[in-house]
XYZ file of C-alpha atoms in Angstrom:
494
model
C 7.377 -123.785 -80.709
C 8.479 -121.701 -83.594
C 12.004 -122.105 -84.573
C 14.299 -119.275 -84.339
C 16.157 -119.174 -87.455
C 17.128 -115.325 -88.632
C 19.702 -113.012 -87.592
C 19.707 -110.821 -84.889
C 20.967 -107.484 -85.331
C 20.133 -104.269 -83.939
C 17.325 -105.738 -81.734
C 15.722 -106.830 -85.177
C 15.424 -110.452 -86.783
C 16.317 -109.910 -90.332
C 17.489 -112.695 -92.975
C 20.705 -113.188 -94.216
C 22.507 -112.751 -97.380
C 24.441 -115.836 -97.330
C 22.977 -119.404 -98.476
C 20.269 -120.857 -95.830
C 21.789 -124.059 -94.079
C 20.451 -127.250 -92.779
C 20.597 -127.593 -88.750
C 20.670 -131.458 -88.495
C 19.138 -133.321 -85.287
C 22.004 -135.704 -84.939
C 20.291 -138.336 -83.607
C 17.867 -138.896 -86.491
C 20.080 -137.277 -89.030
C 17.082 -135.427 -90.506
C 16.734 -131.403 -90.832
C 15.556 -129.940 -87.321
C 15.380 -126.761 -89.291
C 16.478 -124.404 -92.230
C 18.346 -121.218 -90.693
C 19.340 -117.858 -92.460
C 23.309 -117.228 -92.807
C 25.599 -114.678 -93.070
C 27.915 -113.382 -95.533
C 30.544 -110.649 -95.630
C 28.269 -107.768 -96.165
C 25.874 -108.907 -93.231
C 29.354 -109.126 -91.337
C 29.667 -105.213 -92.103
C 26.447 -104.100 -91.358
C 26.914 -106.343 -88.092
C 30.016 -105.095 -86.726
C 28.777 -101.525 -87.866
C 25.771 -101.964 -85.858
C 27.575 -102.439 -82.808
C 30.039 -100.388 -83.295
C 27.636 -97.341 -83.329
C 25.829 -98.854 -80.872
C 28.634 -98.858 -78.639
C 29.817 -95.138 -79.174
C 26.380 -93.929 -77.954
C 27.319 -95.182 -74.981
C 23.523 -96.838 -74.117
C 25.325 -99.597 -73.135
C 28.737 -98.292 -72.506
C 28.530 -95.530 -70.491
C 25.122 -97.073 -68.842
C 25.491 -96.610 -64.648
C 26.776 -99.744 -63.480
C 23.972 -100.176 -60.988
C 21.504 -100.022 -63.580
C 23.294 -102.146 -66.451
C 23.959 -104.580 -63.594
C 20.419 -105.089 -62.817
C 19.342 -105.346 -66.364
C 21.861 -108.195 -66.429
C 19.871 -109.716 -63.576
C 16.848 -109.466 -65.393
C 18.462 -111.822 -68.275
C 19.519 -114.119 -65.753
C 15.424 -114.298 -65.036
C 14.558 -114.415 -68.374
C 16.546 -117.384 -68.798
C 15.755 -119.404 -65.910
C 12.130 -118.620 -67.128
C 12.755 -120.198 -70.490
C 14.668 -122.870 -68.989
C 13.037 -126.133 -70.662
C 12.008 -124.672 -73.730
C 16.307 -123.931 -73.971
C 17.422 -127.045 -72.960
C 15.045 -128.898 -74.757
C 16.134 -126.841 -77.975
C 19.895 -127.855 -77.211
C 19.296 -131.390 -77.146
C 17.449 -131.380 -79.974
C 20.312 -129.236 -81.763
C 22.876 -130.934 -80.836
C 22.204 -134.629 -79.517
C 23.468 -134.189 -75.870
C 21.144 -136.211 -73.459
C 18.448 -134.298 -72.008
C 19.955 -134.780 -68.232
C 23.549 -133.958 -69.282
C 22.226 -130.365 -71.511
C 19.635 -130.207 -67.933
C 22.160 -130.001 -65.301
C 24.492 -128.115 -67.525
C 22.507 -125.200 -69.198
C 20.317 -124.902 -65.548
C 23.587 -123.062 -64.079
C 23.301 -120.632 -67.190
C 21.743 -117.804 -65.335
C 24.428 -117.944 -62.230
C 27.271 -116.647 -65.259
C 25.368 -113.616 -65.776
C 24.460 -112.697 -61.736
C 27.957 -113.338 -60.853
C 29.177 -111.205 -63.662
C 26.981 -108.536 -62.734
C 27.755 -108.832 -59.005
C 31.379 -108.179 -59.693
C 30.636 -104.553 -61.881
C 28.964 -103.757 -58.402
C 32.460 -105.135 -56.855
C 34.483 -103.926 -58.717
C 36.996 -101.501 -57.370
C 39.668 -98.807 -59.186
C 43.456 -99.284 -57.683
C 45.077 -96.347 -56.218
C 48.621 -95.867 -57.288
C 51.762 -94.703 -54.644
C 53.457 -92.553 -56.713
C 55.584 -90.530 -55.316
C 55.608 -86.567 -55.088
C 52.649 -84.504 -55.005
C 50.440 -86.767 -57.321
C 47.309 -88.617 -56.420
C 47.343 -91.727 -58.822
C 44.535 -94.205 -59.393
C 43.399 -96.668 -62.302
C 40.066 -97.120 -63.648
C 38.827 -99.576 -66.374
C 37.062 -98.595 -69.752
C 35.083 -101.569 -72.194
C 37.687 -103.078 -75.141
C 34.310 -102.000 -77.953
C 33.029 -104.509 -80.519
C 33.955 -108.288 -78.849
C 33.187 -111.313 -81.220
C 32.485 -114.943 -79.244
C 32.728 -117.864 -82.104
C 31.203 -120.129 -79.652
C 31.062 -124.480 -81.175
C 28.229 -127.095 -80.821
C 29.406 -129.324 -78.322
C 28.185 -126.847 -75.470
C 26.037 -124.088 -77.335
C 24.617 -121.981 -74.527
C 27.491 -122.522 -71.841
C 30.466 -121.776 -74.022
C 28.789 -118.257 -75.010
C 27.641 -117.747 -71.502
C 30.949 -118.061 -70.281
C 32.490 -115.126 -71.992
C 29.200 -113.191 -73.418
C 28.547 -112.451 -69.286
C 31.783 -110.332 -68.633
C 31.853 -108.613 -72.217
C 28.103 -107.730 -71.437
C 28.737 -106.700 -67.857
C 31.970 -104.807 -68.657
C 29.973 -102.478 -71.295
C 31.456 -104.127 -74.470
C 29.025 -104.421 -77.474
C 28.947 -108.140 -78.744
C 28.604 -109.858 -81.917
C 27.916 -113.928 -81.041
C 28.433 -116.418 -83.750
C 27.230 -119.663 -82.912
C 28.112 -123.182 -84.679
C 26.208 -123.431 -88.018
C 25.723 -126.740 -86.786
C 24.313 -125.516 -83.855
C 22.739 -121.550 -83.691
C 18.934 -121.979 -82.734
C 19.492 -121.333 -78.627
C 21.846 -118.703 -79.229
C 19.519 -116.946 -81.365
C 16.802 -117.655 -78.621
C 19.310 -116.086 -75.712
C 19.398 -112.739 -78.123
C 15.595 -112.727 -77.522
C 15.386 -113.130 -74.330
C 18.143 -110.492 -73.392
C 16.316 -108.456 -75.769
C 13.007 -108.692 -73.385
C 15.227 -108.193 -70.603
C 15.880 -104.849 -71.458
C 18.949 -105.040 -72.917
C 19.287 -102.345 -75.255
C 19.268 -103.372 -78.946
C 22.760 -103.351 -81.302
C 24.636 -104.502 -77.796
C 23.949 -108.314 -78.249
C 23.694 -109.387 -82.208
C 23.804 -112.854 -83.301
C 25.160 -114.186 -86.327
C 24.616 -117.965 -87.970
C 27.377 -118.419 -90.470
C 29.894 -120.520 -92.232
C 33.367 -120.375 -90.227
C 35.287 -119.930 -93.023
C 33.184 -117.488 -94.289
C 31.370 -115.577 -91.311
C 34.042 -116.818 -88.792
C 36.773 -115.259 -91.070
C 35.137 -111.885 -91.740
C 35.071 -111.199 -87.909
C 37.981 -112.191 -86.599
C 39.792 -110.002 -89.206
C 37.427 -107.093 -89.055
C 39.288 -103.807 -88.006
C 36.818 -102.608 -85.545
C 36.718 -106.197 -83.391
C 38.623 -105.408 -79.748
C 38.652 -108.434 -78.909
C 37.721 -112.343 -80.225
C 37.231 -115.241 -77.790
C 36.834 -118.360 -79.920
C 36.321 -122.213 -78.667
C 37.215 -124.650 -81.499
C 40.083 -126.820 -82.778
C 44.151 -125.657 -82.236
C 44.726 -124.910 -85.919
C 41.944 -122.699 -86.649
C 42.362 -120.808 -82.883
C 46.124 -120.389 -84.346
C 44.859 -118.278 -87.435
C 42.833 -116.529 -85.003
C 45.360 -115.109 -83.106
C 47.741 -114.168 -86.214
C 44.742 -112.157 -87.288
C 43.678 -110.460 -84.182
C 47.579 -109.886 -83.569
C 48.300 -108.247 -86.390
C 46.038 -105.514 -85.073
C 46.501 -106.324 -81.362
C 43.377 -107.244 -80.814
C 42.715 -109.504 -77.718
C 42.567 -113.209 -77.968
C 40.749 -115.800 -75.310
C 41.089 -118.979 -77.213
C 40.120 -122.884 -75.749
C 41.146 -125.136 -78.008
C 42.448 -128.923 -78.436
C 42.405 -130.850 -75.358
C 43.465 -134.502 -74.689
C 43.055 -134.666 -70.849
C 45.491 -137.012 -68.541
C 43.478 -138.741 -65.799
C 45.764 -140.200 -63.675
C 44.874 -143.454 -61.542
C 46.879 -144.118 -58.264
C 47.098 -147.752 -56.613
C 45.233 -146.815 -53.456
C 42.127 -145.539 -55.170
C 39.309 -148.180 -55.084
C 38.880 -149.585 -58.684
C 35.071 -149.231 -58.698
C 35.506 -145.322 -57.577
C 38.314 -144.972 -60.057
C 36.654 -146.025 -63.183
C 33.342 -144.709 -62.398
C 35.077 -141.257 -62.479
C 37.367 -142.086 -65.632
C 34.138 -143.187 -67.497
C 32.247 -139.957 -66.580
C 35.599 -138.122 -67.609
C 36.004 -140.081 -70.964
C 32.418 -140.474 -72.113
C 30.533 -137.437 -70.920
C 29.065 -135.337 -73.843
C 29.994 -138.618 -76.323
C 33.982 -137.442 -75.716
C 32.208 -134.091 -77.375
C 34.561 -131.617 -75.054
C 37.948 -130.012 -75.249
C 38.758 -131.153 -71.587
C 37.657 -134.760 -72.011
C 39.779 -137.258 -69.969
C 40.500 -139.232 -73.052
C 44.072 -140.471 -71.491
C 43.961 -143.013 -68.682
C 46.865 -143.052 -66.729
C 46.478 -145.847 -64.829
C 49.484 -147.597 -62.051
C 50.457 -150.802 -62.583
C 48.880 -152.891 -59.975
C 45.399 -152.028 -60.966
C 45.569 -151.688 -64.955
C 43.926 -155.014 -65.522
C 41.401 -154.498 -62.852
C 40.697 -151.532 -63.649
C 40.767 -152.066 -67.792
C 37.632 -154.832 -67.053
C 35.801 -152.296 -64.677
C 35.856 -149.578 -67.105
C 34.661 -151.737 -69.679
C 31.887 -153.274 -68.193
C 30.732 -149.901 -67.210
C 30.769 -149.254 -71.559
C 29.786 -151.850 -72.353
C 26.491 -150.485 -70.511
C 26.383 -147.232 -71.044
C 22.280 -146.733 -72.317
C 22.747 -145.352 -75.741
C 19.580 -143.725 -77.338
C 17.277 -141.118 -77.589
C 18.723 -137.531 -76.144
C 15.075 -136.408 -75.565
C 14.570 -139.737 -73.281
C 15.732 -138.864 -69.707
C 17.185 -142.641 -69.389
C 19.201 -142.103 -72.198
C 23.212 -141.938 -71.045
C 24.780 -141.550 -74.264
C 23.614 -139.561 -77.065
C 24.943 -138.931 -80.646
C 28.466 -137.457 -82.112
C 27.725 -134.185 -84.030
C 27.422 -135.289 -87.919
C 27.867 -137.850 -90.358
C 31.301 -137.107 -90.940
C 32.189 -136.748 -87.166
C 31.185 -140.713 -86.499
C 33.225 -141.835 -89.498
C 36.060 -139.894 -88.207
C 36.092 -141.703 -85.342
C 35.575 -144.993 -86.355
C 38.462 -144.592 -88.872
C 40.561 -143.343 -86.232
C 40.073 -146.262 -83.749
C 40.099 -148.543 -86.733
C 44.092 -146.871 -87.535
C 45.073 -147.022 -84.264
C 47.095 -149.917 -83.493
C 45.549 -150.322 -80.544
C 43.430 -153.225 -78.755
C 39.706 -152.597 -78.965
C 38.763 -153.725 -75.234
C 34.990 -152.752 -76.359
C 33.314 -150.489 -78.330
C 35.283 -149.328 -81.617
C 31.801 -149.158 -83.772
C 28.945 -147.386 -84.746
C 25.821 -148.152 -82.718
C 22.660 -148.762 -83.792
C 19.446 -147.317 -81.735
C 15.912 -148.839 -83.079
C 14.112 -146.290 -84.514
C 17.147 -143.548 -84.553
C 19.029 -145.927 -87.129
C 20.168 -142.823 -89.532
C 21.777 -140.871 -86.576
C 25.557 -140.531 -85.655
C 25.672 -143.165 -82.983
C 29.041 -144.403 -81.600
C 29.503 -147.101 -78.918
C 31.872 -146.058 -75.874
C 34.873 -147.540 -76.923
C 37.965 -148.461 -74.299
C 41.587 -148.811 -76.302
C 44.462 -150.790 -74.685
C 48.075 -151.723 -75.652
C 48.589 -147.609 -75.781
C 51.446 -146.266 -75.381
C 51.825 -142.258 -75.236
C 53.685 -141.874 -78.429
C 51.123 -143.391 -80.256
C 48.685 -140.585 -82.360
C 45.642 -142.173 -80.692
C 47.027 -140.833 -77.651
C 48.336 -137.818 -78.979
C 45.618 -136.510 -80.870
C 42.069 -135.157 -79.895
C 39.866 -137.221 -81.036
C 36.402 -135.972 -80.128
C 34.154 -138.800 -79.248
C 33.438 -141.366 -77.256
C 37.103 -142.872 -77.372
C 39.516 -143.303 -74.049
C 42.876 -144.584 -74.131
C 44.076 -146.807 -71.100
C 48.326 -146.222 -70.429
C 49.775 -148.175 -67.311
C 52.548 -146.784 -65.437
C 54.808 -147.367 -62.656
C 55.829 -144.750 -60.124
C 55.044 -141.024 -59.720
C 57.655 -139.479 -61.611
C 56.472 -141.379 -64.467
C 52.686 -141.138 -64.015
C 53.776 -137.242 -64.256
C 56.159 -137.603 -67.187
C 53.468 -139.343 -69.385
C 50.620 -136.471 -68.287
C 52.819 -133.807 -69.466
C 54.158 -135.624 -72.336
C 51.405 -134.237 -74.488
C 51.223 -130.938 -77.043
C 47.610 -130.043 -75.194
C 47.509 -129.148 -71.506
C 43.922 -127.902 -70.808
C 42.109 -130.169 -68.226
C 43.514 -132.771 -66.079
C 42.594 -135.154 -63.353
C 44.143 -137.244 -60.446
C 42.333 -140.096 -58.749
C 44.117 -141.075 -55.356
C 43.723 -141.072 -51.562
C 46.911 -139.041 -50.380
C 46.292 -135.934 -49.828
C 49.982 -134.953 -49.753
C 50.202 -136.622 -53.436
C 46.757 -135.069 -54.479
C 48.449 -131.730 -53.924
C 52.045 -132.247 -54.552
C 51.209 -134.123 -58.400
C 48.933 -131.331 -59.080
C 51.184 -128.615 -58.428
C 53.542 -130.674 -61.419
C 50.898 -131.051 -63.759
C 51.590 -128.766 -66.745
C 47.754 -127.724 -67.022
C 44.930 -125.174 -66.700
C 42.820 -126.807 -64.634
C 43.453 -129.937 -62.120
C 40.772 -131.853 -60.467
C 41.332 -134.013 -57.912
C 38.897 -137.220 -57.329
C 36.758 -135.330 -60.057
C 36.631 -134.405 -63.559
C 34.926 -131.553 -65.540
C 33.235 -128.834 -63.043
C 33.257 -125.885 -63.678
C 32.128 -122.476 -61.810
C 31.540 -118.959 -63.006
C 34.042 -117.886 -60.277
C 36.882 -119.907 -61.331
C 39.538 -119.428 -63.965
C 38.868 -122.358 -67.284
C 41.303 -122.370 -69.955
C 44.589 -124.206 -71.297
C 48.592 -123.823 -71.670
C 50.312 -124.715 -74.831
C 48.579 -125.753 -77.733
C 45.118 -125.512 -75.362
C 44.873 -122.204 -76.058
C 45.479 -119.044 -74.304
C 43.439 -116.477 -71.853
C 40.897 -117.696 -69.109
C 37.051 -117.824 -68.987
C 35.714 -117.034 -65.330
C 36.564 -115.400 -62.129
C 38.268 -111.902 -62.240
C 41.025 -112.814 -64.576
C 37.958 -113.318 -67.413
C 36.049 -109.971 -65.979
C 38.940 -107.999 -66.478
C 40.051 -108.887 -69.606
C 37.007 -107.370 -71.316
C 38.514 -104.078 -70.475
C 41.156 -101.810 -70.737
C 43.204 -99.957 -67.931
C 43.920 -95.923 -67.770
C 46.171 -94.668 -65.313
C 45.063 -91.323 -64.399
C 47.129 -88.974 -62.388
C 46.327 -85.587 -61.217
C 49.261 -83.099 -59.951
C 47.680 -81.710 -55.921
C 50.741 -79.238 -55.348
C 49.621 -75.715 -55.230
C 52.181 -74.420 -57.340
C 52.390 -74.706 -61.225
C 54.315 -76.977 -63.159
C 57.887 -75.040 -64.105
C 59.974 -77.659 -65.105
C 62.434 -74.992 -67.567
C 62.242 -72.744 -65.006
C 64.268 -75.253 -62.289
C 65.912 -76.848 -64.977
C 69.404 -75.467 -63.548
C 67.986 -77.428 -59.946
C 67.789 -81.173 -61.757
C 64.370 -81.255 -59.906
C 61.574 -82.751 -61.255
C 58.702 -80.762 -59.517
């Protein structure tokens, strides 16, 4: 198929201003294609676009029954498209074909449920007292920016361009550089879905450059942003110093904690899938093994068998389990870090080599020992393949070392007690516990992080609503007029 590779804006594929930038297929390292970027000025006549766009109120001030359906109709659109997206992803961005398959297939249920709760929505009716009948409704936020990364092109958009689009908000989507050719493709397709042109625009850019210019544009309501803590920090001094609204997931170094009655197999089955999913590529990878005691060594040979093999090759081969880090500079990262660490290599710790994809960014699952949590290979997010194993000995410590962390985004426990399952997770300083499980996710429940993880939520209600403002309106049902000089002498009110 033909590439997408220019801007959208204003239902129209235009070229940028800014420099035209190599999109990499990581697991060959070569150029999957050349694709048009921003700069400042295309930021203007971007935000512009949907700024006007939104005050026409096509979009904004659409009937909810009939903006919900179109929303349906994208939901279609993409399920129609389904292999030609996924197979685009995986070429983008090196995530096996299965994983990017049973990730980006769930796509369309983001935008149903999103347009299933503008149908369920309902305004609040207020009890004020005297003769007043008080109620709330909600109105759209305007212009919303979503700086969406690579490691999860399609789903981290989805996840946040649903509710802005159901809500009535105008959107201006900037995908990675390293990563923009489905998101482009989704503006098409909502495009044929009827959506009406200037409400979803799409943007390839340089962060510093493109990413800048829209977080600190006047006109921007609201910017959701998935990335690394520091830059999500600037984020939210900019969009604070005009009060815009912030959703921001960012750093993650996940605690998995292991209890003694959970079957070792079982246990590092789930740990592996928690660690190595995505090559480590997520912000809520269980990259910190908290593991008791009496089943460290046991389980510190499990888990490494199961790396040791892990099928590492081709993302476009179904068999493949493990595909490539991002870049270049990504893999070297890594192996530098692991190589610093201090830490027993139990397996992995170097690049891997795949006949006939020997210039991509290959690393080997790699299991570190002889951690302990004050070390800054357990500290810091390391994206990629890289897990940490800590022992411990009782509860109260297995808790101490999950919580002794700057990042509190995902977490896990592994255990058969119910009573613990639920009385550990209600101590675990995190957004999101699993229990027996690690990394699912659903369009109806709340995803996002505490402390340096970021702030706001993506999915459910709490997500929905926060692409909107709420008005209070009350309206006076006493016959009389208001004469509030004229009983002044009273004290009464009405």
């Amino acid at each position: 198929m033909e590439l997408p590779t220019g801007l959208r804006i204003g239902g129209k594929v235009v070229p940028g201003r800014g420099p035209r930038l190599d999109v990499l297929n990581p697991s060959t390292g070569g150029v999957l294609a050349v694709a048009d970027s921003a700069d400042e000025a295309d930021v203007e006549d971007v935000i512009r676009v949907a700024q006007e766009t939104f005050d026409s109120g096509v979009w904004s001030r659409m009937p909810i029954h009939e903006r919900s359906r179109i929303l349906h109709r994208f939901a279609d659109g993409i399920a129609a498209r389904m292999t030609e997206l996924y197979e685009l992803e995986t070429a983008n961005n090196g995530r096996p074909l299965t994983e990017t398959k049973a990730q980006i297939t769930r796509l369309p249920e983001w935008y149903r449920y999103n347009a299933s709760l503008l149908l369920a929505d309902r305004d609040a009716v207020v009890p004020m007292p005297g003769p007043y009948h008080s109620y709330t409704t909600r109105l759209p936020l305007g212009v919303v920016t979503i700086l969406a990364s690579f490691n999860h092109p399609m789903m981290i958009a989805s996840k946040s361009l649903a509710p802005a689009l159901a809500t009535g908000n105008s959107v201006v989507l900037k995908p990675s550089e390293q990563t923009p050719l489905t998101a482009m493709l989704l503006a098409d397709i909502a495009h044929d879905a009827g959506l009406p042109d200037g409400v979803l625009n799409v943007i390839n850019g340089l962060g510093p450059v493109v990413g800048a210019a829209l977080t600190q544009h006047p006109l921007v309501k609201k910017v959701v942003f998935t990335g690394g803590t520091e830059p999500g920090r600037s984020i939210a001094v900019a969009a604070a110093q005009r009060f815009a609204k912030t959703t921001l997931e960012l750093g993650g170094k996940s605690p998995v904690i292991v209890f003694g009655d959970t079957p070792v197999d079982v246990a590092a089955r789930g740990a592996a899938f928690a660690g190595f999913v995505g090559a480590g590529q997520t912000c809520i990878a269980g990259s910190r093994l908290i593991v008791h005691r009496s089943l460290h060594d046991e389980f510190l040979a499990a888990l490494a068998t199961i790396a040791e093999n892990i099928r590492i090759g081709d993302p476009a081969d179904p068999a493949t389990q493990l595909g490539p880090v991002i870049s270049a500079k990504a893999r070297d990262r890594i192996l530098a870090t692991i190589e610093k660490s201090g830490a027993r290599v139990v397996t992995g710790g170097q690049a891997a080599t795949v006949p006939g994809f020997e210039d991509g960014f290959f690393v080997q699952p790699t299991v570190l020992a002889d951690v302990t949590n004050d070390m800054p290979v357990a500290r810091d997010e390391i994206f990629g393949p890289v897990v940490v194993v800590i022992p411990f000995d009782d509860e109260d410590e297995a808790v101490r070392i999950a919580n002794d962390s700057p990042y509190a985004l995902g977490s896990a426990i592994w255990t058969r007690d119910l009573a613990r399952a639920h009385r550990v997770a209600s101590r675990i300083e995190a957004g999101m516990v699993w229990v027996n499980d690690h990394h699912r996710l659903d369009p109806s429940s709340p995803w996002g992080g505490l402390k340096e993880s970021g702030i706001g939520r993506e999915g459910g209600w709490e997500s929905f609503h926060d692409f909107t403002h709420v008005r209070a309106v009350t309206v006076r049902t006493a016959p009389d007029d208001v004469d509030w000089y004229g009983g002044i002498a009273t004290g009464r009110l009405n």
